[in-house]
XYZ file of C-alpha atoms in Angstrom:
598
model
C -1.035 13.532 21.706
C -3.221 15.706 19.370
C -4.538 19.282 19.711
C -8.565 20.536 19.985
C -8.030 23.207 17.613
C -10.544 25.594 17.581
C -13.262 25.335 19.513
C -16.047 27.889 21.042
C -13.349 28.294 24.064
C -10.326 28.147 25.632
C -11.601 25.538 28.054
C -14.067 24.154 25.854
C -13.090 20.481 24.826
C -13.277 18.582 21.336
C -15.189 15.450 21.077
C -13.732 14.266 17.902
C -9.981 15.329 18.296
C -10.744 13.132 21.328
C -11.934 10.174 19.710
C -9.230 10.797 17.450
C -6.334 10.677 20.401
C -7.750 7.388 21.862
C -7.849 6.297 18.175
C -4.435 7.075 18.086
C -3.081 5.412 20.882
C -4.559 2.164 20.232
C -3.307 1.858 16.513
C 0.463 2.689 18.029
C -0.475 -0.051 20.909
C -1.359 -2.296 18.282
C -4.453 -2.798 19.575
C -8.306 -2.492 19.702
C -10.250 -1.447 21.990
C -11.840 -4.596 23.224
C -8.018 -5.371 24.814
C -8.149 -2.672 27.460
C -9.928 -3.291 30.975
C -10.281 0.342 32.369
C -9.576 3.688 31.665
C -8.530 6.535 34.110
C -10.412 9.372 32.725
C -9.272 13.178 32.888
C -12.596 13.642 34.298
C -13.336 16.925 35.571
C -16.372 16.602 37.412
C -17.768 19.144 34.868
C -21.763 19.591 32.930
C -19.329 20.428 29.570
C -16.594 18.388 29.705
C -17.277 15.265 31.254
C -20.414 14.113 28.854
C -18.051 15.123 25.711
C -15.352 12.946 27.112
C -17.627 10.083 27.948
C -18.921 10.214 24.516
C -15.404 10.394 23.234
C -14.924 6.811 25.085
C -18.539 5.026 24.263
C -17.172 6.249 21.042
C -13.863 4.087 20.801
C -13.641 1.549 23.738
C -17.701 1.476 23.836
C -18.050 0.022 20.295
C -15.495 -2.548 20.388
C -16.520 -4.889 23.494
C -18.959 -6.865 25.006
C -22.245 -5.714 27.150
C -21.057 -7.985 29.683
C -17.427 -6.849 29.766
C -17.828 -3.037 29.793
C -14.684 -0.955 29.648
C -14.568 0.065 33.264
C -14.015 4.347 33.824
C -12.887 6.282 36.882
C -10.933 9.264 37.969
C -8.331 9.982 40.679
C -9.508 13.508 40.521
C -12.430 12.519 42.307
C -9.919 10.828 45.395
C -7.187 13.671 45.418
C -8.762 16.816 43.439
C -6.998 18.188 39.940
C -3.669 18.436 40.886
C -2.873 20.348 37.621
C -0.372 19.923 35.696
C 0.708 16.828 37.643
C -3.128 15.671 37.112
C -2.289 13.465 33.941
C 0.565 11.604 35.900
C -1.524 10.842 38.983
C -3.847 9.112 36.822
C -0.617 6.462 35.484
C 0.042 6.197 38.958
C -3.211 5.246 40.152
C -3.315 2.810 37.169
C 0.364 1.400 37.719
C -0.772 0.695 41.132
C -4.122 -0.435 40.528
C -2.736 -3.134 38.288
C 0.007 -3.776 40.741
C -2.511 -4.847 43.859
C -5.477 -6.130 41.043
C -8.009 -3.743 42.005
C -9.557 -0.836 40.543
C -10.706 1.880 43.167
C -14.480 3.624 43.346
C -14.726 6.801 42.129
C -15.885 9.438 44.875
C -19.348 11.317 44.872
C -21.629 9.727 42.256
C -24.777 9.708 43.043
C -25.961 8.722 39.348
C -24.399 8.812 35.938
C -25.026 11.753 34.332
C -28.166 12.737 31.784
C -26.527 13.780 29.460
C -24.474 10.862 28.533
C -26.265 8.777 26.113
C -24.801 5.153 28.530
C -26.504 2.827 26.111
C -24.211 3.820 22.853
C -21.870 1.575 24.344
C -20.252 -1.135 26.899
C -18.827 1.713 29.506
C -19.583 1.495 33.183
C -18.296 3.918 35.733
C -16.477 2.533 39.008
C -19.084 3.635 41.861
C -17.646 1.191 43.590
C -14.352 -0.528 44.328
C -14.107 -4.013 41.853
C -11.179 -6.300 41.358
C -9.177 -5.938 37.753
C -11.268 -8.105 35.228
C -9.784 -11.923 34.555
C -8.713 -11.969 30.804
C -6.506 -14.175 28.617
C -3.965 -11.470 28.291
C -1.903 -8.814 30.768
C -3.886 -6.159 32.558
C -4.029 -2.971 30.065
C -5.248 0.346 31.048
C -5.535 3.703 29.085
C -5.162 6.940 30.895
C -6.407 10.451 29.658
C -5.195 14.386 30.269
C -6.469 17.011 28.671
C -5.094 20.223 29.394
C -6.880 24.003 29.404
C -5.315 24.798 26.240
C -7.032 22.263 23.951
C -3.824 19.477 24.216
C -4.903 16.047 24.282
C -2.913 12.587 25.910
C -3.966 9.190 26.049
C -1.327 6.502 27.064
C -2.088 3.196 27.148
C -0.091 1.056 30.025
C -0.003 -2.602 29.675
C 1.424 -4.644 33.006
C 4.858 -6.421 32.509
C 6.134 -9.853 32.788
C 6.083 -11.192 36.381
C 9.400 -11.011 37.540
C 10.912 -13.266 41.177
C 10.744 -11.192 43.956
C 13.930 -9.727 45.112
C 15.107 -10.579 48.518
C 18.587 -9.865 48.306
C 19.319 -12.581 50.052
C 21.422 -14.187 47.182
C 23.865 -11.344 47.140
C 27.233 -11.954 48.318
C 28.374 -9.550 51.322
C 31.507 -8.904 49.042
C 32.420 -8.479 45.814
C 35.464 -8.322 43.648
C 36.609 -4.290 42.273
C 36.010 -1.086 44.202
C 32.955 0.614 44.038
C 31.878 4.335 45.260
C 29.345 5.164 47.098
C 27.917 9.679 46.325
C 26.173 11.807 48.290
C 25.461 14.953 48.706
C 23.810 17.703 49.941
C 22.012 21.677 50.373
C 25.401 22.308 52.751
C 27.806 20.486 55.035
C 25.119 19.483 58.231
C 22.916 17.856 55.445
C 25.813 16.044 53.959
C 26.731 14.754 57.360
C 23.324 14.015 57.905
C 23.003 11.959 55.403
C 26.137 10.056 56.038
C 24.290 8.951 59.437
C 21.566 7.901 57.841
C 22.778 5.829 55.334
C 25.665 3.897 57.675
C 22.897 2.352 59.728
C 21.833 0.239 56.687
C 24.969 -0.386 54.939
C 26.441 -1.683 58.609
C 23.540 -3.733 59.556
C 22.832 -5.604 56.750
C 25.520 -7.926 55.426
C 23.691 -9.333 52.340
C 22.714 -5.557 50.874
C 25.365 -4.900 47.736
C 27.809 -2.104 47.827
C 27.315 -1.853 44.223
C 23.728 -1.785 44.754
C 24.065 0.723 47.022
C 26.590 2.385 44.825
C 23.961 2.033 42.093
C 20.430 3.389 43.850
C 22.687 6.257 45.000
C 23.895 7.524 41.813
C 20.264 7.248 40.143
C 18.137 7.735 42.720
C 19.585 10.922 44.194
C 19.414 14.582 43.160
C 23.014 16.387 43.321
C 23.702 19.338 45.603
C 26.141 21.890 46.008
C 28.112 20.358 48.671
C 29.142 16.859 47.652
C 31.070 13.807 49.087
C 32.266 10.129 47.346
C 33.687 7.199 49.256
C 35.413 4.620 47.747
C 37.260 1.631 48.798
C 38.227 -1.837 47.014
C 35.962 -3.998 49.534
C 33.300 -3.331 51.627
C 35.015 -2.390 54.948
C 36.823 0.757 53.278
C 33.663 1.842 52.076
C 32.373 1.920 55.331
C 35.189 3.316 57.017
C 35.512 6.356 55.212
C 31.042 6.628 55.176
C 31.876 6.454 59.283
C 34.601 9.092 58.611
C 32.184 11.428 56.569
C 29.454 11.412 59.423
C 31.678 12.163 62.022
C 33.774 14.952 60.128
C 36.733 13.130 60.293
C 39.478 12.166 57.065
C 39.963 9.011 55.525
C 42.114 7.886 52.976
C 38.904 6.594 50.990
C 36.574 9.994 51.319
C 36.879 13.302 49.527
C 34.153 16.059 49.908
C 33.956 19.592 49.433
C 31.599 22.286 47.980
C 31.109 22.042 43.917
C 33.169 24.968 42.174
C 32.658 26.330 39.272
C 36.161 26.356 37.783
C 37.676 24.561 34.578
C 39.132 21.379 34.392
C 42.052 20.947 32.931
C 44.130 17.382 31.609
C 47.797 17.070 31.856
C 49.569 14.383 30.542
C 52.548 13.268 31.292
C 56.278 13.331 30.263
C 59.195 10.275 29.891
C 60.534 9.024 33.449
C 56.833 8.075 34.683
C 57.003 5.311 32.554
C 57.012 1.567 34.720
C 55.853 -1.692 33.925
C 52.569 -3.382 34.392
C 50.879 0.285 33.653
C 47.540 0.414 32.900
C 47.231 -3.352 33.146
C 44.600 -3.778 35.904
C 42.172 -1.284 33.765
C 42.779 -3.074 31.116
C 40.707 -6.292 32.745
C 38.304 -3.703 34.011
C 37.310 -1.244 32.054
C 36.560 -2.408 27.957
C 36.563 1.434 26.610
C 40.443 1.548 27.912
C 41.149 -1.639 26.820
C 39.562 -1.531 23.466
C 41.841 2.340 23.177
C 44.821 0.991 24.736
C 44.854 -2.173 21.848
C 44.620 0.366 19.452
C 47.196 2.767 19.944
C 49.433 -0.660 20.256
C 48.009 -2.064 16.968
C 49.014 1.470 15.596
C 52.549 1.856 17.168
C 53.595 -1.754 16.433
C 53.705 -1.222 12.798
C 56.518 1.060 13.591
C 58.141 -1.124 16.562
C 60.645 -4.295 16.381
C 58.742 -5.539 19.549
C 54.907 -5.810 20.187
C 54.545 -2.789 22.704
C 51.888 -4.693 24.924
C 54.420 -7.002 25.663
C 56.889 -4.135 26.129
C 54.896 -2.237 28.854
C 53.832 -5.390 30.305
C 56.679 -7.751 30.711
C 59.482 -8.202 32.971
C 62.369 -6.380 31.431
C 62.435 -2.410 32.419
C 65.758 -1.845 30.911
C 63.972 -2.335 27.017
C 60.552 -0.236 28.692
C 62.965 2.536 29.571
C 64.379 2.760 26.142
C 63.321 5.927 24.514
C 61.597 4.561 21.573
C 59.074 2.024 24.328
C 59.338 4.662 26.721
C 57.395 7.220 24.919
C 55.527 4.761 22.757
C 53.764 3.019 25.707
C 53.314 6.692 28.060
C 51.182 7.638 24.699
C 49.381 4.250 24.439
C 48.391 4.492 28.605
C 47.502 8.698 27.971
C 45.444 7.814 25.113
C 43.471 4.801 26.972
C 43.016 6.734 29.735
C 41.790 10.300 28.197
C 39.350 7.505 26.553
C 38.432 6.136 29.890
C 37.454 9.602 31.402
C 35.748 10.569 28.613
C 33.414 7.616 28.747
C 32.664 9.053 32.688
C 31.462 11.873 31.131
C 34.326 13.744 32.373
C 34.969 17.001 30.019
C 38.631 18.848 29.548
C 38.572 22.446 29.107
C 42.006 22.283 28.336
C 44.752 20.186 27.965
C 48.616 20.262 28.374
C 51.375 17.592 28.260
C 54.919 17.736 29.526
C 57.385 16.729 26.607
C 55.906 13.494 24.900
C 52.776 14.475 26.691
C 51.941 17.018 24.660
C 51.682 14.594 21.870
C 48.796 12.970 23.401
C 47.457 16.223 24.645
C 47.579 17.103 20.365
C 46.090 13.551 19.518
C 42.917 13.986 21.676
C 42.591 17.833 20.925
C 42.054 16.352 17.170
C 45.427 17.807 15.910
C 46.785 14.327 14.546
C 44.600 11.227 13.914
C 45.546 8.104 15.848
C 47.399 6.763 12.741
C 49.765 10.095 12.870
C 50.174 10.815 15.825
C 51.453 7.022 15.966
C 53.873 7.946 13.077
C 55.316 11.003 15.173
C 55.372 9.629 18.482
C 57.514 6.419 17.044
C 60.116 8.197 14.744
C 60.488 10.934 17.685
C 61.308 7.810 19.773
C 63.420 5.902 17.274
C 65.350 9.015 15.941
C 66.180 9.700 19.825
C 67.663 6.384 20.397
C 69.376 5.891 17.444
C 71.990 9.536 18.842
C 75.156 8.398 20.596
C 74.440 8.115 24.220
C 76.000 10.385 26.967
C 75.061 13.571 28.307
C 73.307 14.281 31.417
C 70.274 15.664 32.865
C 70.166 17.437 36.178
C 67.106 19.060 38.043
C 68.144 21.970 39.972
C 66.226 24.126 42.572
C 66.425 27.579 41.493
C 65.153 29.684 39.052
C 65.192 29.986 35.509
C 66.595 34.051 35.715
C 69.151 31.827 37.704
C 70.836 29.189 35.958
C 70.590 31.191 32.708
C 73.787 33.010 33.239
C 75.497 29.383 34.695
C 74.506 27.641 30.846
C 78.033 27.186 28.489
C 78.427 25.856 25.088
C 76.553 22.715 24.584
C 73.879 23.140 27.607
C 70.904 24.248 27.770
C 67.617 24.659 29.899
C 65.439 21.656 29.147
C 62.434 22.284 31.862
C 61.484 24.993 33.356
C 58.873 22.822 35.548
C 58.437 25.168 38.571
C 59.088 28.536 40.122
C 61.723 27.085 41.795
C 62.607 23.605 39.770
C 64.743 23.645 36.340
C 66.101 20.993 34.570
C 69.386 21.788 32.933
C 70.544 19.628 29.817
C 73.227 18.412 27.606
C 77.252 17.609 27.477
C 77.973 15.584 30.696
C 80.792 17.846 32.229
C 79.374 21.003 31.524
C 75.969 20.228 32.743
C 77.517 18.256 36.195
C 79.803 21.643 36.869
C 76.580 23.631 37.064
C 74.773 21.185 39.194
C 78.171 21.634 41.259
C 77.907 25.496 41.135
C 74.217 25.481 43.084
C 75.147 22.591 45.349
C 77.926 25.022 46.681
C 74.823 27.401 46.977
C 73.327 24.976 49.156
C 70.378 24.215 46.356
C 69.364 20.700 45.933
C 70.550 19.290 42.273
C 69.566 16.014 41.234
C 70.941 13.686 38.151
C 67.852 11.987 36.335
C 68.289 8.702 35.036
C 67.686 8.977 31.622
C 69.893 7.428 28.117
C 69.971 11.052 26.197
C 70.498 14.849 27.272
C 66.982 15.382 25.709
C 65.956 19.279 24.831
C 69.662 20.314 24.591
C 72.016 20.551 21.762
C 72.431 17.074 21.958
C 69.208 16.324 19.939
C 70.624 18.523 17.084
C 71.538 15.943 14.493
C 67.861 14.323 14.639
C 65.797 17.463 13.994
C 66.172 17.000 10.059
C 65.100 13.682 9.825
C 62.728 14.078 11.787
C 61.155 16.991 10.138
C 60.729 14.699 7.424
C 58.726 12.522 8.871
C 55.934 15.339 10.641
C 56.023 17.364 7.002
C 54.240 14.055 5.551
C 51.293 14.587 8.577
C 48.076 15.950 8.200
C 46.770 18.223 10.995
C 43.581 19.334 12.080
C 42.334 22.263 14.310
C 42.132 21.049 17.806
C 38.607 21.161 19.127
C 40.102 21.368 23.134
C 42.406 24.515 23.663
C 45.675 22.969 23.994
C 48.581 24.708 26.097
C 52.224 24.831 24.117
C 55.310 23.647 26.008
C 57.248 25.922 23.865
C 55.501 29.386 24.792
C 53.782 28.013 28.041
C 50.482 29.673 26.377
C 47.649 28.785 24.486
C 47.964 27.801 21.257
C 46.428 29.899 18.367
C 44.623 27.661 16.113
C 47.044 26.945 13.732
C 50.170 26.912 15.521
C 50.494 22.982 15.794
C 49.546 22.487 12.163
C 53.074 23.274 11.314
C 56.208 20.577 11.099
C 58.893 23.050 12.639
C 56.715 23.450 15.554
C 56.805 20.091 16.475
C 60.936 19.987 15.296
C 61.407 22.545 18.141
C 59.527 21.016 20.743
C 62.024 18.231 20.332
C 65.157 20.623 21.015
C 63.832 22.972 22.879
C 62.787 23.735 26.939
C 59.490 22.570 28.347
C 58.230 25.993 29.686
C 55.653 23.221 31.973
C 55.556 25.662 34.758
C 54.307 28.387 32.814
C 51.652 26.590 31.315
C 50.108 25.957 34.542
C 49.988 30.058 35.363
C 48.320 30.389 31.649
C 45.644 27.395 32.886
C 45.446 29.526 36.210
C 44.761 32.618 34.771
C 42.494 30.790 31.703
C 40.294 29.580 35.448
C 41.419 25.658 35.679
C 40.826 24.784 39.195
C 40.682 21.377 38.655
C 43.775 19.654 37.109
C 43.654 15.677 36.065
C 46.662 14.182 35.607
C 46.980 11.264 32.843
C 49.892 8.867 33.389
C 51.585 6.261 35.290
C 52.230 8.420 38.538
C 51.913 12.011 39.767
C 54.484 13.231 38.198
C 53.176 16.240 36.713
C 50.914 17.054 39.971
C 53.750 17.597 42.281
C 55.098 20.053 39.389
C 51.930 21.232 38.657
C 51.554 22.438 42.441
C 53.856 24.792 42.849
C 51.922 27.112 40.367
C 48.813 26.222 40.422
C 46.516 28.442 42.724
C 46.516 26.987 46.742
C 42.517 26.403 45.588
C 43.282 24.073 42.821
C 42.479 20.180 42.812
C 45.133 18.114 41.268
C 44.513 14.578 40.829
C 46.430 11.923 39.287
C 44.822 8.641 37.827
C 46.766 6.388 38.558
C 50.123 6.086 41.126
C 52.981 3.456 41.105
C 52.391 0.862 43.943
C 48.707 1.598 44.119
C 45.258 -0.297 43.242
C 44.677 1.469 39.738
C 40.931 1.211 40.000
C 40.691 2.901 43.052
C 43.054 5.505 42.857
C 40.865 6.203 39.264
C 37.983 6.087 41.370
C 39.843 8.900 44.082
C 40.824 10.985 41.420
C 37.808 11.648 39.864
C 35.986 11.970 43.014
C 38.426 14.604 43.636
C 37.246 16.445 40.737
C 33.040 15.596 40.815
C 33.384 16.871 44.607
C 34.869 20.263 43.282
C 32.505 20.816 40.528
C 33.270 18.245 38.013
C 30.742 16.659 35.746
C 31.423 12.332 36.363
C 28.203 10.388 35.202
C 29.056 7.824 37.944
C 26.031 5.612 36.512
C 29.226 3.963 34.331
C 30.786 2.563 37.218
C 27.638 0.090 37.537
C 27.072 -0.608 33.888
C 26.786 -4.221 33.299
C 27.741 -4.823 37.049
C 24.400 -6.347 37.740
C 23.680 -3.369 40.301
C 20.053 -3.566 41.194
C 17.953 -0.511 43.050
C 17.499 -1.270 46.606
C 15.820 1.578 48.497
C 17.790 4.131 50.698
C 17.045 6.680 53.455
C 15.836 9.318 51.034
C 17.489 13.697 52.126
């Protein structure tokens, strides 16, 4: 690309400066100009321009070949008339296509060459008539011209690839192993349907067409509209169950659709008790960016562990997994893999919040603590908690926090507020049953949790020191995601978690969960992602989170984890949510296969 400069008009074109662009284009080709067969010329059919640009070309291409292998010159303006400022890129089609059948078309309405070309300065010859590409010794190569009113000049050269087998598709299999999604969308919800219908036609009636090809020309093929829709299924059949379901209007278990918001997304990771074993193992063999995060939070955390923690989280004994120290160790190696994992979909927090140990991982991604720190915290938390005598209890209770307050005695205390409704209650084991007792009388529901430790009571007390200890040797950074405080159920300022007694009190004191979902709420998260081995947090997170809201967890105990990934971020993209879904086919092998276009 070059530029006329000044010349005695606006329109008026530059004969050098287009020598100069052809020039150019060659020396960046790497080649001369005896090694291109034809040129698509801007030609404008005009007594100025079209003699300067012909002299421009006997100029370059004309000086370089043979008399009896003249550079051959048309123009698709002459078929189709200037379209403009698409004129340029009809030319590179004509040419792509040209070189695709072999044959060059005639150029429209030329009665003679015109006078006031001097022909003879060089091999040129226009195409007055149709002619098959020249036989050379190398690939077909054509250059292409557009000059536009304002003096710009372009001149691409295209050069026709490697032959390649033609694709018949008949060599795919009619399924394949791992799920796969299949995106549409459209200007409203008759146009999605629409295209539902059109599509199941082709996906039903031809067994050796590729979900993930389909999945594939889909994603890359397709604008995106306002009113979107993803199935997704682990084989082909629940793919095209829930595609039926979408063109009919009906549910499925595989299909989520629904007009793109524009609200915030928000992460929440998750607290001890979700823990299970086997978590995060079928990613793992899956998905390299949460394997290759996973490994490393374990190759981090094992300095500080008597047992490798990949071995921990993925063995057979759930009695040493629920021990506090593995417990939190390997919920922070699966929240760390799989904030990784979303964030290689393209998928973007506004915020994030965790629910106890969550909020560690919440920090760690925020950029509060590097991975080697946050490592360092998460395991002497862990350790320092199993090493206090066990006993105590934990009890969730159904009533309020304005509630239970006046019920607490010496040596109890709230742990969770984790609902309008849902409180946790925490600490010496008679104290803490007699409340439970006092609401059951009420008729409220109270429930024991199975856990070693009263955690967030006054229980933890003979820890904190140590432990501040270990955080006041940390570094911390300014987090570069707003992160939500379990201790305040707000925002954080800036530097409120670069400071060794905040993270001392988060140990010993209540996780105010519940009102960290009304700050996201009023901050404008619509869209909540839970990371973690169940839903934990999204049944909590429901109660207070506005009846609009998404919440979607990645992953849930007895489920495929690769699908239920794949239905909670469809969840999200159908709400509003940025997912580059392209990643789902990387290095799949996916081909393009064409599709009933909107």
């Amino acid at each position: 690309v070059n530029q006329d400069g000044a010349s005695n008009g606006l329109t008026a074109p530059n004969g050098p400066s287009q020598q100069r662009v052809i020039r150019q284009a060659l020396a960046s080709a790497g080649l001369s100009g005896a090694d291109v067969d034809a040129v698509e010329g801007h030609g404008t059919g005009t007594a100025l321009g079209d003699p300067i640009e012909a002299q421009a070309l006997l100029a370059t291409y004309g000086q370089e070949r043979p008399e009896d292998r003249p550079l051959l010159l048309g123009s698709v303006k002459s078929n189709i008339g200037h379209s403009q400022a698409a004129a340029g890129v009809a030319g590179v089609i004509k040419m792509v296509q040209a070189m695709h059948h072999g044959v060059l078309p005639r150029t429209l309405h030329v009665d003679e060459p015109s006078t006031h070309v001097e022909w003879s300065a060089g091999a040129v010859e226009l195409l007055t008539s149709e002619a098959q590409w020249p036989q050379g010794d190398g690939p077909r190569r054509a250059g292409v011209s557009s000059f536009g009113i304002s003096g710009t000049n372009a001149h691409v050269i295209l050069e026709q690839p490697e032959p390649v087998a033609a694709d018949t598709g008949t060599d795919v299999p009619a399924t394949e192993p791992g799920a796969t999604a299949w995106v549409l969308s459209g200007r409203n919800e008759a146009a999605l349907r629409g295209q539902a219908a059109r599509l199941l036609p082709l996906v039903t009636g031809n067994d050796t067409l590729s979900a993930r090809d389909i999945g594939h020309s889909l994603v890359t093929g397709r604008s995106t509209f306002a009113r979107r829709a993803v199935v997704w299924g682990q084989d082909r059949d629940a793919l095209v169950r829930a595609l039926s379901a979408l063109a009919a209007g009906e549910t499925d278990p595989g299909l989520a659709e629904g007009p793109a918001g524009a609200g915030k997304t928000a992460f929440l990771f998750s607290g001890q008790g979700s823990q299970r074993l086997g978590m995060g193992r079928e990613l793992h063999s899956r998905y390299p960016v949460f394997a290759e995060a996973f490994d490393a939070v374990c190759a981090a955390l094992d300095e500080h562990l008597e047992h490798p923690l990949r071995e921990v989280v993925w063995g057979e004994d759930a009695e040493l997994l629920n021990q506090t120290a593995y417990a939190q160790a390997g919920l922070f190696a699966i929240e760390v893999a799989l904030y990784r994992l979303a964030e290689s979909w393209g998928v973007h927090a506004d915020f994030v919040a965790g629910h106890s140990i969550g909020e560690i991982a919440a920090a760690h991604v925020a950029g509060v603590f590097s991975l080697g720190d946050a490592c360092a915290l998460v395991a002497a938390r862990g350790r320092l908690m199993q090493a206090l005598p066990a006993g105590g209890a934990m009890v969730a209770i159904r009533a309020t926090e304005a509630e239970v307050l006046p019920q607490l005695t010496e040596g109890v205390s709230i742990a969770a507020i984790n609902g309008p409704s849902s409180v946790v209650v925490s600490g010496a084991e008679e104290a803490v049953l007699a409340i439970a007792r006092h609401f059951e009388g009420e008729g409220r529901k109270a429930t024991r949790l199975r856990v070693s430790h009263a955690f967030h009571s006054p229980l933890m007390e003979p820890m904190l020191e140590d432990f501040r200890s270990v955080v006041a040797r940390l570094s911390f950074g300014t987090p570069a995601i707003p992160v939500v405080s379990n201790l305040t159920g707000e925002l954080t300022e800036p530097d409120q978690l670069a400071d060794a007694d905040y993270w001392v009190r988060h140990v010993r004191e209540a996780v105010r969960f519940a009102d960290g979902i009304g700050a996201l709420r009023t901050a404008g998260a619509t869209r909540f992602l839970e990371l973690g081995p169940d839903s934990v947090l999204t049944a909590m997170a429901r109660e207070t989170a506005s009846d609009e809201a998404v919440l979607a967890p990645v992953l849930r105990k007895d489920r495929p984890e690769e699908t239920t990934l794949l239905g909670a971020l469809a969840q999200l993209y159908v709400r509003g949510a940025s997912v580059n879904w392209a990643v789902l086919f990387a290095g799949s092998g996916a081909r393009w296969v064409d599709l009933p276009t909107y």
